[in-house]
Structures are given as structure tokens and as C-alpha cells.
Short mmCIF file of C-alpha atoms in Angstrom, two decimals:
data_model
loop_
_atom_site.label_atom_id
_atom_site.label_comp_id
_atom_site.label_asym_id
_atom_site.label_seq_id
_atom_site.Cartn_x
_atom_site.Cartn_y
_atom_site.Cartn_z
CA MET H 8 -33.19 16.23 12.86
CA SER H 9 -30.65 18.94 12.08
CA GLU H 10 -27.03 18.09 11.26
CA SER H 11 -24.93 18.60 14.38
CA ARG H 12 -21.56 18.25 12.66
CA PRO H 13 -19.97 21.37 11.11
CA ARG H 14 -20.64 21.78 7.41
CA LEU H 15 -17.07 22.88 6.68
CA TYR H 16 -14.10 20.84 7.89
CA ARG H 17 -10.38 20.43 7.25
CA ILE H 18 -8.74 17.03 6.81
CA GLU H 19 -5.27 15.68 6.06
CA GLY H 20 -4.75 12.83 3.66
CA ILE H 21 -2.66 11.07 1.03
CA VAL H 22 -4.19 10.77 -2.44
CA LEU H 23 -4.38 7.07 -3.26
CA ARG H 24 -6.02 7.49 -6.66
CA ARG H 25 -8.38 9.68 -8.64
CA SER H 26 -10.91 9.29 -11.44
CA ASP H 27 -12.59 11.74 -13.79
CA THR H 28 -16.26 12.55 -13.46
CA GLY H 29 -18.50 15.08 -15.17
CA GLU H 30 -16.99 17.68 -17.51
CA ALA H 31 -14.14 18.91 -15.31
CA ASP H 32 -14.38 17.21 -11.88
CA ARG H 33 -12.42 14.44 -10.23
CA ILE H 34 -13.28 11.92 -7.51
CA LEU H 35 -10.40 11.55 -5.08
CA THR H 36 -9.71 8.52 -2.91
CA LEU H 37 -7.72 9.61 0.14
CA TYR H 38 -6.29 7.83 3.13
CA THR H 39 -6.64 10.01 6.20
CA PRO H 40 -5.53 9.72 9.84
CA GLU H 41 -8.99 10.54 11.22
CA ARG H 42 -11.35 8.60 8.94
CA GLY H 43 -9.26 6.10 7.03
CA LYS H 44 -10.21 5.68 3.37
CA LEU H 45 -12.39 8.52 2.14
CA HIS H 46 -13.88 9.61 -1.21
CA LEU H 47 -14.29 13.29 -2.07
CA VAL H 48 -15.17 15.35 -5.16
CA ALA H 49 -12.83 18.07 -6.45
CA ARG H 50 -14.89 20.36 -8.69
CA GLY H 51 -13.45 21.96 -11.81
CA VAL H 52 -9.88 20.70 -11.30
CA ARG H 53 -9.52 19.48 -14.88
CA ARG H 54 -10.02 22.98 -16.26
CA PRO H 55 -6.87 24.85 -17.38
CA GLY H 56 -5.49 27.07 -14.63
CA SER H 57 -7.10 25.20 -11.73
CA ARG H 58 -5.29 26.18 -8.52
CA MET H 59 -6.08 22.86 -6.88
CA ALA H 60 -4.84 20.52 -9.60
CA GLY H 61 -1.24 20.27 -8.41
CA HIS H 62 -2.29 19.57 -4.81
CA ILE H 63 -4.42 16.51 -5.59
CA GLU H 64 -2.03 14.43 -7.68
CA PRO H 65 -1.80 10.73 -6.74
CA LEU H 66 0.77 10.09 -3.98
CA THR H 67 0.53 13.67 -2.73
CA HIS H 68 0.18 14.34 1.01
CA SER H 69 -2.07 17.38 1.40
CA THR H 70 -4.59 19.13 3.62
CA PHE H 71 -8.10 19.66 2.27
CA LEU H 72 -10.85 22.12 3.13
CA VAL H 73 -14.10 20.23 2.55
CA VAL H 74 -17.80 21.03 2.44
CA ARG H 75 -20.12 18.34 3.77
CA THR H 76 -23.02 17.42 1.47
CA ARG H 77 -25.71 14.75 1.23
CA GLY H 78 -23.60 12.93 -1.36
CA LEU H 79 -19.83 12.93 -1.66
CA ASP H 80 -18.26 15.81 0.23
CA ILE H 81 -16.68 18.54 -1.92
CA VAL H 82 -13.08 19.77 -1.73
CA THR H 83 -12.96 23.56 -1.90
CA GLN H 84 -9.25 24.09 -1.16
CA ALA H 85 -6.11 21.91 -1.02
CA GLN H 86 -2.56 22.57 0.11
CA THR H 87 0.39 20.23 -0.42
CA LEU H 88 2.34 19.09 2.64
CA HIS H 89 4.66 16.61 0.87
CA ALA H 90 4.90 16.30 -2.91
CA PHE H 91 7.68 13.65 -2.95
CA PRO H 92 9.42 15.13 -6.03
CA ALA H 93 12.28 12.60 -6.20
CA LEU H 94 9.78 9.74 -6.16
CA ARG H 95 8.26 11.18 -9.36
CA SER H 96 11.58 11.45 -11.19
CA GLY H 97 11.52 7.87 -12.51
CA LEU H 98 8.82 5.52 -13.72
CA GLU H 99 9.88 2.61 -11.49
CA ARG H 100 9.67 4.64 -8.26
CA ILE H 101 6.28 6.06 -9.28
CA ALA H 102 5.08 2.51 -9.91
CA TRP H 103 6.30 1.35 -6.48
CA GLY H 104 4.58 4.31 -4.82
CA CYS H 105 1.38 3.48 -6.66
CA TYR H 106 1.72 -0.14 -5.53
CA PHE H 107 1.93 0.96 -1.88
CA ALA H 108 -1.15 3.15 -2.35
CA GLU H 109 -3.15 0.54 -4.27
CA LEU H 110 -2.41 -2.16 -1.71
CA LEU H 111 -3.76 0.03 1.10
CA ASP H 112 -6.72 1.09 -1.04
CA HIS H 113 -7.84 -2.50 -1.67
CA MET H 114 -7.10 -3.85 1.80
CA ALA H 115 -8.54 -1.06 3.96
CA PRO H 116 -12.29 -0.82 4.70
CA GLU H 117 -14.21 2.35 3.91
CA GLU H 118 -14.10 5.16 6.49
CA SER H 119 -12.48 3.13 9.25
CA ALA H 120 -9.75 5.12 11.00
CA ASN H 121 -6.37 3.40 11.24
CA LEU H 122 -3.62 5.85 12.17
CA PRO H 123 -0.80 3.23 11.99
CA ALA H 124 -1.79 2.43 8.38
CA PHE H 125 -1.67 6.12 7.45
CA GLN H 126 1.70 6.58 9.16
CA LEU H 127 3.06 3.46 7.47
CA LEU H 128 2.14 4.69 3.98
CA LEU H 129 3.55 8.14 4.70
CA GLU H 130 6.84 6.67 5.96
CA ALA H 131 7.09 4.33 2.96
CA LEU H 132 6.62 7.24 0.52
CA GLU H 133 9.19 9.34 2.40
CA LEU H 134 11.76 6.54 2.26
CA LEU H 135 11.03 5.85 -1.41
CA ASP H 136 11.45 9.57 -2.12
CA ALA H 137 14.78 9.51 -0.24
CA GLY H 138 16.13 6.76 -2.50
CA ALA H 139 15.52 3.62 -0.39
CA PRO H 140 15.79 0.24 -2.20
CA PRO H 141 12.17 -0.22 -3.33
CA GLU H 142 11.94 -4.02 -3.20
CA LEU H 143 13.21 -4.34 0.37
CA LEU H 144 11.03 -1.39 1.38
CA ALA H 145 8.05 -3.11 -0.23
CA ARG H 146 8.57 -6.33 1.71
CA GLY H 147 8.67 -4.43 5.01
CA TYR H 148 5.66 -2.34 4.01
CA GLU H 149 3.64 -5.42 3.02
CA LEU H 150 4.30 -7.25 6.28
CA HIS H 151 3.54 -4.24 8.48
CA LEU H 152 0.43 -3.28 6.51
CA LEU H 153 -0.86 -6.85 6.82
CA ALA H 154 -0.32 -6.59 10.57
CA VAL H 155 -2.04 -3.24 11.16
CA LEU H 156 -5.04 -4.28 9.04
CA GLY H 157 -5.54 -7.59 10.85
CA PHE H 158 -3.87 -10.04 8.45
CA ARG H 159 -0.53 -10.59 10.25
CA PRO H 160 0.92 -13.93 9.04
CA GLN H 161 1.86 -16.44 11.74
CA LEU H 162 5.64 -16.85 11.60
CA SER H 163 6.54 -17.74 15.18
CA CYS H 164 4.97 -21.22 15.33
CA CYS H 165 3.07 -23.67 13.12
CA VAL H 166 -0.24 -22.12 12.12
CA SER H 167 -1.94 -25.53 12.34
CA CYS H 168 -0.61 -27.33 15.44
CA GLN H 169 0.93 -24.26 17.16
CA GLY H 170 4.12 -26.28 17.61
CA GLU H 171 7.64 -24.91 17.70
CA LEU H 172 9.32 -24.36 14.33
CA ARG H 173 12.66 -26.13 14.27
CA PRO H 174 15.60 -24.90 12.14
CA GLN H 175 14.64 -26.73 8.93
CA GLU H 176 12.63 -26.16 5.78
CA HIS H 177 8.92 -25.57 6.34
CA ALA H 178 6.00 -24.44 4.14
CA PHE H 179 3.96 -21.26 3.95
CA SER H 180 0.19 -21.53 3.60
CA ALA H 181 -1.48 -18.45 2.13
CA LEU H 182 -4.85 -20.07 2.80
CA LEU H 183 -4.19 -20.63 6.52
CA GLY H 184 -2.14 -17.47 6.97
CA GLY H 185 1.20 -18.72 8.19
CA VAL H 186 3.95 -21.32 8.40
CA LEU H 187 3.25 -25.05 8.42
CA CYS H 188 5.73 -27.41 10.03
CA PRO H 189 6.73 -30.58 8.09
CA ARG H 190 4.26 -32.69 10.09
CA CYS H 191 1.33 -30.39 9.17
CA ARG H 192 2.41 -29.76 5.58
CA GLY H 193 -0.53 -31.79 4.28
CA GLU H 194 -3.05 -29.37 5.79
CA ASP H 195 -2.65 -27.26 2.65
CA LEU H 196 -1.48 -29.00 -0.49
CA GLN H 197 -1.03 -25.60 -2.17
CA ALA H 198 1.41 -24.38 0.51
CA ARG H 199 4.72 -23.15 -0.85
CA PRO H 200 8.13 -24.38 0.38
CA LEU H 201 9.72 -21.99 2.86
CA SER H 202 13.47 -22.09 3.37
CA LEU H 203 15.03 -21.43 6.76
CA GLU H 204 16.79 -18.33 5.35
CA ALA H 205 13.50 -16.88 4.11
CA LEU H 206 11.73 -17.62 7.40
CA LYS H 207 14.44 -15.78 9.33
CA ALA H 208 14.24 -12.84 6.95
CA LEU H 209 10.44 -12.66 7.22
CA ARG H 210 10.66 -12.67 11.02
CA TYR H 211 13.27 -9.92 10.92
CA LEU H 212 11.10 -7.81 8.61
CA GLN H 213 8.03 -8.41 10.78
CA ARG H 214 9.83 -7.38 13.99
CA GLY H 215 11.71 -4.36 12.67
CA GLY H 216 10.56 -1.12 11.08
CA LEU H 217 10.91 0.08 7.50
CA GLU H 218 14.32 1.58 8.24
CA GLU H 219 15.55 -1.87 9.26
CA ALA H 220 13.95 -3.45 6.19
CA ILE H 221 15.90 -1.34 3.70
CA ARG H 222 19.21 -2.25 5.38
CA LEU H 223 18.63 -6.01 5.14
CA ARG H 224 21.05 -7.92 2.90
CA LEU H 225 19.62 -10.99 1.19
CA ARG H 226 20.69 -13.30 -1.59
CA PRO H 227 18.68 -12.75 -4.80
CA ALA H 228 17.09 -16.19 -4.49
CA CYS H 229 15.86 -15.40 -0.97
CA ARG H 230 14.48 -12.04 -2.09
CA GLU H 231 12.55 -13.77 -4.87
CA GLU H 232 11.24 -16.42 -2.47
CA ILE H 233 9.96 -13.85 0.03
CA ALA H 234 8.39 -11.69 -2.68
CA GLY H 235 6.57 -14.69 -4.15
CA LEU H 236 5.25 -15.85 -0.77
CA LEU H 237 3.93 -12.41 0.18
CA GLN H 238 2.38 -11.79 -3.24
CA THR H 239 0.59 -15.14 -3.04
CA TYR H 240 -0.67 -14.33 0.46
CA ILE H 241 -1.88 -10.87 -0.57
CA ARG H 242 -3.57 -12.26 -3.69
CA THR H 243 -5.34 -14.85 -1.55
CA ILE H 244 -6.65 -12.15 0.82
CA LEU H 245 -7.75 -9.76 -1.93
CA GLU H 246 -8.89 -12.44 -4.39
CA ARG H 247 -7.44 -10.34 -7.18
CA ASP H 248 -4.20 -9.08 -8.70
CA LEU H 249 -3.12 -5.47 -8.29
CA ARG H 250 -2.62 -3.31 -11.37
CA ALA H 251 0.53 -1.70 -10.00
CA ALA H 252 2.05 -5.08 -9.15
CA SER H 253 1.41 -6.29 -12.71
CA PHE H 254 2.92 -3.08 -14.10
CA LEU H 255 6.04 -3.56 -11.97
CA GLU H 256 6.40 -7.07 -13.36
CA GLU H 257 6.27 -5.61 -16.89
CA LEU H 258 9.02 -3.15 -16.01
CA ARG H 259 11.44 -5.79 -14.77
CA GLY H 260 14.24 -6.61 -17.18
CA ARG H 261 13.40 -3.99 -19.77
CA PRO H 262 14.58 -0.41 -20.44
CA GLU H 263 12.74 2.36 -18.60
CA ALA H 264 9.55 3.30 -20.40
CA PRO H 265 8.39 6.89 -21.02
CA LEU H 266 7.63 8.64 -17.74
CA SER H 267 4.09 9.58 -18.78
CA ARG H 268 2.92 5.96 -18.54
CA GLY H 269 3.61 5.83 -14.82
CA ASN H 270 0.88 8.30 -13.99
CA ARG H 271 -1.76 5.91 -15.30
CA VAL H 272 -1.22 3.38 -12.56
CA ALA H 273 -3.18 5.46 -10.02
CA GLU H 274 -5.91 6.53 -12.43
CA GLU H 275 -9.15 4.79 -13.18
#
């Protein structure tokens, strides 16, 4: 049966990561509005003078002209739509951008369109590029990405008994995917304590958008509590740690490292 789809097509996407292959080629992992996560080959881009090289950097939003093949489709042209130059001016912001990309990369299924997930990543990179506080942005991004990919944590009632959550300390179960009331706390002995302040903040972040997230004011202890809960939940879902998250932990509390190290986070 002959192929009914056009052999040449154009697609928009954000480069999540890339890896070297062959003598001068690269395999790109994109997240696209139309097809979700997609792998393509960019031929010859590691050769000096390649016109495509600058358009396929990690965390670049570009359009791609692609040739369909029996194996991985081949990129023949690329044009940058958003390069996010300010994001690339410091190692910490690059690392946060790579964390956003890596989280989507590991959570999203192959070639399954999810326009809200694409729009969420694009908005997060735009805000990061504009100077938004990265940790607050990350908490909003995590909660909304979990929601659009089908892992929304239950914060409105007890995940076990479905009962109302009274204004008191509860627990968060990464295994069950939500808050446990004091009566159901024993359903998961690994559940983490959840303060009333953190629960209110998580609900606010879940309801609002990323713009609201970056304006939220929290005590340092509450920020740490929320970050730990979400990281535990994400680790439980993925059954692994993320390289970019580990790299960000290394960066905390030490002088900024050379900028060249940041580019390795999105490489294989």
C-alpha cells in the first residue's frame, strides 16, 4: 500500500534534548503541539559552518522542515522562533529550563499530542527568560504538568476516604497521589507531614496559572516543604531521579560554576 501522507512536512517544536550519532549527526527530541514527543535526525549539524546548528539547541523553540522516512524522520531545515537568550545568560536558569524540559520528556508518552503540555512548557520558558523567580515558577509548572498529563494530586479532599479536609495538619501520600486526613494517615506509613500553610499554597498553585505562581509569597520553610513533597511525588511516578534536578541541588549554596557545564544537562 502506498504512503498517503506527504513525504515532506513542517512542524513546530521545542528541543527537549539532543544526542550525537554517526560522524556529524544529532538525534533531536522535540515536544510538538501536533504530535507530542517526537524524535528526529538532523544530518551534518556537528560539522563546522552548519546553518542548522544554532536552531536546534536545547530549549530552543523552532520550526522544522522534515522528510518522512522508514526510520527516524530527517530534519532538512530549521528556523528559530524563540531562542530565550536571557535564560542562557546564567547557569542556574539554564539548569531550571533543562529541568522543565527533562520533566516533560520523562513524563510524556511517545507521539501523543498534548497541546496544553506544549503551551505550559513554552510559557514556563518565556517566564524564566523574563526573569521570573525559578523556584516558584517550578512549583506551578510541576503541578500543572502533573494535571495535564493525568497525574493531578488530590488536594481538595482525603484521597482515601474522600472526606473533607479540616484546617489542621494532614499528610501527603506520594503513593496514593494526594492528601490523607489524620484518620486515614495509616493508609501510607511513608506519607509525609503536610502543614496547613503548605496545603493552602499547593491549592493556590493548582488553581492559578504560572503568572500567579511567581507572585506567591511563602516562608522559606513552606517553600522547602512544598518542593520536597512534589519532588517525592514526581520521583514516585517516574521511579527515577532527574539529572537536572540533581544538578540544581549541586548548585544550591555554592558559587556559580562555569557556564559551559550547564549545556550538558540536556545532552546525552
